[in-house]
Structure formats: C-alpha cells, structure tokens
XYZ file of C-alpha atoms in Angstrom:
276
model
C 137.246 89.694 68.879
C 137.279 86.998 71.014
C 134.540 87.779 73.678
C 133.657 90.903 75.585
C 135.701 91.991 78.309
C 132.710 94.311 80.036
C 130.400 90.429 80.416
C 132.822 88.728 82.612
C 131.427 89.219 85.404
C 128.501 91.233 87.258
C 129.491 92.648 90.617
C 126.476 93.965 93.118
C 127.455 95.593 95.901
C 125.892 94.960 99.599
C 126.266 96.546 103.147
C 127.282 93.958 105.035
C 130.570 91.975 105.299
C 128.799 88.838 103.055
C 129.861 88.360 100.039
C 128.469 85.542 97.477
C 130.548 84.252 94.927
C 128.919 82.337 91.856
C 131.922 81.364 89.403
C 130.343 78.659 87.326
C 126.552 80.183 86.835
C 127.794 81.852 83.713
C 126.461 80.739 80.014
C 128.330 83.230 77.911
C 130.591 81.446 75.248
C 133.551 82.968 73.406
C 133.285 82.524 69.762
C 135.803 79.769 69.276
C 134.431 77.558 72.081
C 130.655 78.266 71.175
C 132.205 76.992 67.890
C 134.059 73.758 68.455
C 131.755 72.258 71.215
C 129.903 69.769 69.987
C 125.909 69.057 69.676
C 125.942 67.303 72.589
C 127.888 70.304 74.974
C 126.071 72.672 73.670
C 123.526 72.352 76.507
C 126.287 73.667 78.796
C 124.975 70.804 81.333
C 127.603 70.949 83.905
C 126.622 75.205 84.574
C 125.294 75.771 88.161
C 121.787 76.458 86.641
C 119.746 79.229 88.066
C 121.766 80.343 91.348
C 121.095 84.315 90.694
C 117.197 83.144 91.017
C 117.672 80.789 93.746
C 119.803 83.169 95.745
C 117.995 86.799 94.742
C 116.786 87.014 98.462
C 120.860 87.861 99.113
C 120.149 91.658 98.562
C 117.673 91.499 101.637
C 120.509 89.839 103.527
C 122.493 93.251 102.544
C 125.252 91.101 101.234
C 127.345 91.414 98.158
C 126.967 89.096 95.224
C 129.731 88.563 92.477
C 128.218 86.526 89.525
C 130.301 85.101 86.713
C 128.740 85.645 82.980
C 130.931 83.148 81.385
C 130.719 79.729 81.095
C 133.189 77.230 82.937
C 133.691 75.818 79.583
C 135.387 78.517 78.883
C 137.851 79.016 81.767
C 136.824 77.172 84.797
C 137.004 79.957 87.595
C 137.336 77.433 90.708
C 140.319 76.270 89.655
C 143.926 77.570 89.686
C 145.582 79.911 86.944
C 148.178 77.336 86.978
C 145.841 74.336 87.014
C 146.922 72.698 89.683
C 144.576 69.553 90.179
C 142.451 70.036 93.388
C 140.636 66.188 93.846
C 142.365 63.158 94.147
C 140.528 61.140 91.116
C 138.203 62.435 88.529
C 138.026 66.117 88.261
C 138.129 69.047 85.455
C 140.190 71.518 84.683
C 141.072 75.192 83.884
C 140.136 74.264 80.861
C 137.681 71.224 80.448
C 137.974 69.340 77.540
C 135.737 66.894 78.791
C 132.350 67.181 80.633
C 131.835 65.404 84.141
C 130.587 62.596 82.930
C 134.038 61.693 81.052
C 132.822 63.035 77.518
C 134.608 65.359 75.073
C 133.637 68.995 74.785
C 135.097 69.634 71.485
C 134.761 68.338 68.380
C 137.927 66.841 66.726
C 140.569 69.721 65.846
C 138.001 72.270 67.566
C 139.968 72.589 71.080
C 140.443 76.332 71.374
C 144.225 77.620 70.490
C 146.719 78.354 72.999
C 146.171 82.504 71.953
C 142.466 81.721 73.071
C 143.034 80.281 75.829
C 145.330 83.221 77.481
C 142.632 85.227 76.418
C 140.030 83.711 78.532
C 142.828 83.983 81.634
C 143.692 87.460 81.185
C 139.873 88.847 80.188
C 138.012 86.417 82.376
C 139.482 84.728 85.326
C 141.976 87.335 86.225
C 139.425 90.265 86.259
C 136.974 87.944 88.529
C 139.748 87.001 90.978
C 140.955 90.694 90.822
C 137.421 91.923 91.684
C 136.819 88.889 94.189
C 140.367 90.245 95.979
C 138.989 93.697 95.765
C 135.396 93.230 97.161
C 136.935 90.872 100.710
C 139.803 93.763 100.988
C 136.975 96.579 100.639
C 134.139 94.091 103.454
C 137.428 93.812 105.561
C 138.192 97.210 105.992
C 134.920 98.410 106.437
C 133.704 95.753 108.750
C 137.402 93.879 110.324
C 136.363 90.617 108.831
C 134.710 89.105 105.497
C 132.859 86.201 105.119
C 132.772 84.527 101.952
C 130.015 81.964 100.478
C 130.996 80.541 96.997
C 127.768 79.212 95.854
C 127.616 76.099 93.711
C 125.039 73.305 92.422
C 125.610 70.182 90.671
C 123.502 67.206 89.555
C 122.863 64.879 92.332
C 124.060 61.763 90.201
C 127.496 61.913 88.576
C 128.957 58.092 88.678
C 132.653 59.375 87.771
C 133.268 62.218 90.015
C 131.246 60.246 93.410
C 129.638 57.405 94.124
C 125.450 56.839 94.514
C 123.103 60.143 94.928
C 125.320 63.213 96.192
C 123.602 64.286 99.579
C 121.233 67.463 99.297
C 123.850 69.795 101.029
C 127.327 69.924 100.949
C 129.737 72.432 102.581
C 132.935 72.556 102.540
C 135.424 74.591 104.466
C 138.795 72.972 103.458
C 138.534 71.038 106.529
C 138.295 74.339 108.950
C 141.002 75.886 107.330
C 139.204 78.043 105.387
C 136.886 79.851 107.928
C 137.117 79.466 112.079
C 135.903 76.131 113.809
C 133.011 77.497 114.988
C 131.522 79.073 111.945
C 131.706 75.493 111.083
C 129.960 74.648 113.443
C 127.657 76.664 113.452
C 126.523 75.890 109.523
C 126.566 72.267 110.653
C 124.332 73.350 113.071
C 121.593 74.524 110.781
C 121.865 71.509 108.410
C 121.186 69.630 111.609
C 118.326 71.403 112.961
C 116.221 70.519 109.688
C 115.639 66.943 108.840
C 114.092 67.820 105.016
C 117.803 67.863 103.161
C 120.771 65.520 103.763
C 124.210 67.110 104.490
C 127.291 66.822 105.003
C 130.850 69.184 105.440
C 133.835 68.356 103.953
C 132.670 65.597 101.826
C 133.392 64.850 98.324
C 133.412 68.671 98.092
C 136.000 70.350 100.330
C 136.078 73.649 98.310
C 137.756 74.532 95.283
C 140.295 77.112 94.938
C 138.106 79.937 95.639
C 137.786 78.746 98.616
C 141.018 77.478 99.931
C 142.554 80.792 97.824
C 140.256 83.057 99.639
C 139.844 81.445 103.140
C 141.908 82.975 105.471
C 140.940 82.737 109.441
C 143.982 83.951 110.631
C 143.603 87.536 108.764
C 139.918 87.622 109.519
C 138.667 86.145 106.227
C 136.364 83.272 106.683
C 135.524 81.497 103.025
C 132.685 78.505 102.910
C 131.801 76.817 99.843
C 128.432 74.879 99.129
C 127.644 72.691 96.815
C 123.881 72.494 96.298
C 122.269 69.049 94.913
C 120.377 70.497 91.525
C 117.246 68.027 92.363
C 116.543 70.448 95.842
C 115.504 73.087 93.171
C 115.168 71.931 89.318
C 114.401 69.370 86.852
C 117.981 66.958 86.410
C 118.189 64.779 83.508
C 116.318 62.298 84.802
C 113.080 64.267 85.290
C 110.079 65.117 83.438
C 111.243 67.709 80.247
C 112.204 70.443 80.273
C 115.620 69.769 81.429
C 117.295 72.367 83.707
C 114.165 73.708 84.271
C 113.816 75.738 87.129
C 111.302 74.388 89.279
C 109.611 76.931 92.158
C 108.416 74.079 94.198
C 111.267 72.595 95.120
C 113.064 76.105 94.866
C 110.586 77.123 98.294
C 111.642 74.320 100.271
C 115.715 74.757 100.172
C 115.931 78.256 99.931
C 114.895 79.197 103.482
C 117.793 77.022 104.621
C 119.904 78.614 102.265
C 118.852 81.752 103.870
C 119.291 80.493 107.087
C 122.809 79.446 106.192
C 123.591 82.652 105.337
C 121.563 84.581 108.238
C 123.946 82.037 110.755
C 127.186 83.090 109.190
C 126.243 86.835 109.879
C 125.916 86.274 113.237
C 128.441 84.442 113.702
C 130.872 87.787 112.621
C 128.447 89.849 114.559
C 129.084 87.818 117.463
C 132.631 86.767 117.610
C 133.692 90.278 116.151
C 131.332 92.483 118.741
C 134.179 90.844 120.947
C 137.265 92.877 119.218
C-alpha cells in the first residue's frame, strides 16, 4: 500500500464563517518517498513546523481548521494539480525534487514512479482540495460569505527563493484579488498598529494556489494567505539545538497578533455583511 487514505488530512469543524487552511504542516511520508529521500531530507526542513500548536486558540475563535497530515514532499498542496509554476524565479513544485535551498530530495534512482506519484494526487491533494471546496461551500451557505486564512511559516533566511532576512509577517492576497480591498486593509491595519514584527502584503509571497484558487470576492469568498517568519516562534537552523524546536517564548509574543489577525477578518464579514 502506498500510504493511508483516512491520514490525509484532519478536518475540525467551527461555527463561524473562518476557515484555516494548513497544507504544508503535514510530516506523514508514503513509503517510497520516506524511502528514497536522503539523510539529509529526512528532517523534512522545509514543513511549516508546529502551526496546529501555534494556532490551537482558532477553536475559541469558533473557526474551522483543515490540517494536512502529509508532507509537501510528498505532493505539495499549494500548488496546482497541473503544476503550473506560481513565482517568477526559484520556486518548488507539485512534486519537489529539490529542497528550498536548491538541494536534491532523493537519492539517485530513488525519485518516486510516475504510479506513485498519481497516487499522492488522487489520495492526497484531491481529497484536501475536495474537502477545502466543501467546507467554503458549506461557511457560504450558512453564513453568505467565507473567509479563508491559509496559514504558512517558513525560515526567515532562504538566499535562493528571497533576498536578506524575510520580514516577520507576510500576507498576501494576490494583490486584492483574492479577498475585498478593505479586508486588506484592514489586516494591514493590524500589522501597523504593532511595532514588535515587520510586515508586509503582497511581498515575495502573494499566495499560492490555495489562495488565488480559493479567493473569490466577487462570489463572497475572501481567501488571505500568511506566511509566518519561523524565528517569531521556534528555533531555525541557526539557533541554539534543538532545531525546529518549538519555542513558547517567542510563540507568546506573535500569537496575539495572529489572533488579532484573525479576530479583524471576522469583523470585517460581520460588518460589511450586517449590510446585505
């Protein structure tokens, strides 16, 4: 068997029209690719470490959270089915073959087949986008809207995807395409309003397909992405061992802003949607 079709994903459901999407916090491995990484990619570094823990005040919010259980290095579930390239530049893919600092995954003659591969599309990334689709269909009849936060991290210092340290925050909203103007605005507005974390919108990071997929104003769907700095919450490579450790100290600084984030985009819908 090549991997369990019941782990793909975990799916919590929440009373409010939030949903939280977390495609690449998975560390699950199909057999093949668990066997042909190498030593080296075995530490899974490029997962987006820890976001179910940084994010577990999200069932106070009342919002829904959809959690991916496999790794990106098995199917990459930001990125198109048909793996379209989504960054000018540097990037992975559907399938990485190389990690984001520019080295191989797989050990010579390890890549997994072509058999494996549609495996991991038809047991993995179609039943998360199916249940993604689902979830904003089931928010926007309920509510008349849906907002959608896909929730990312990355290490703060990657020379070949961007240049110098990656600023603490980064949102991206396919520049305002993907949710209204002033939901934009009104996340920039809370970045602002704190002077702990750099930010930015629409940066290096303008939101992957999830995003620009899912993101759709004009039918009442508003989709943000952020990509979190790692160093606002755990050890990077460059820190004291243990590497990817969680760390609570930094964790209780950034997560009320992630909170307020995600407090602002409810009442945003509340407000512009109490309006008909």
């Amino acid at each position: 068997m090549m991997g369990s079709v019941m782990d793909s994903y975990q799916l919590t459901q929440g009373d409010t029209p939030l949903l939280i999407s977390m495609p690449h916090a998975g560390t699950a491995l199909t057999p093949a690719v668990e066997a042909g990484l190498n030593e080296a990619a075995l530490s899974l570094a490029d997962t987006d470490w820890h976001l179910p823990r940084l994010y577990d005040f999200a069932a106070a919010l009342g919002a829904s959270r959809l959690e991916a259980r496999y790794s990106r290095y098995v199917i990459d579930l930001n990125r198109p089915e048909n793996d379209t390239p989504l960054y000018a530049g540097a990037t992975t893919g559907l399938f990485p073959d190389t990690d984001f600092d520019g080295e191989p995954l797989f050990r010579d003659g390890q890549v997994p087949s072509k058999e494996e591969r549609e495996w991991a599309k038809e047991h993995v990334w179609r039943p998360y986008h199916n249940v993604l689709a689902g979830e904003l269909a089931r928010l926007k009849a309920r509510f008349g809207y849906a907002l959608l936060f896909d929730a990312h991290s990355i290490r703060s210092r990657i020379p070949r995807l961007f240049d110098d340290q990656l600023p603490d925050i980064n949102l991206g909203t396919f520049e305002e395409r993907s949710c209204d103007s002033e939901l934009s605005k009104s996340l920039q507005a809370v970045c602002a309003a704190q002077s702990r974390f750099t930010h930015v919108i629409n940066g290096r990071f303008k939101g992957g397909h999830i995003t620009r997929s899912y993101g759709d104003p004009a039918s009442h769907i508003h989709a943000v992405q952020l990509e979190l700095s790692q160093r606002t919450y755990m050890n990077e490579p460059d820190d004291d061992q243990p590497i990817f450790a969680y760390r609570e100290d930094r964790a209780a600084e950034v997560r009320p802003v992630l909170r307020e984030v995600l407090e602002a985009m409810q009442r945003w819908g509340q407000a512009r949607y109490a309006k008909g």
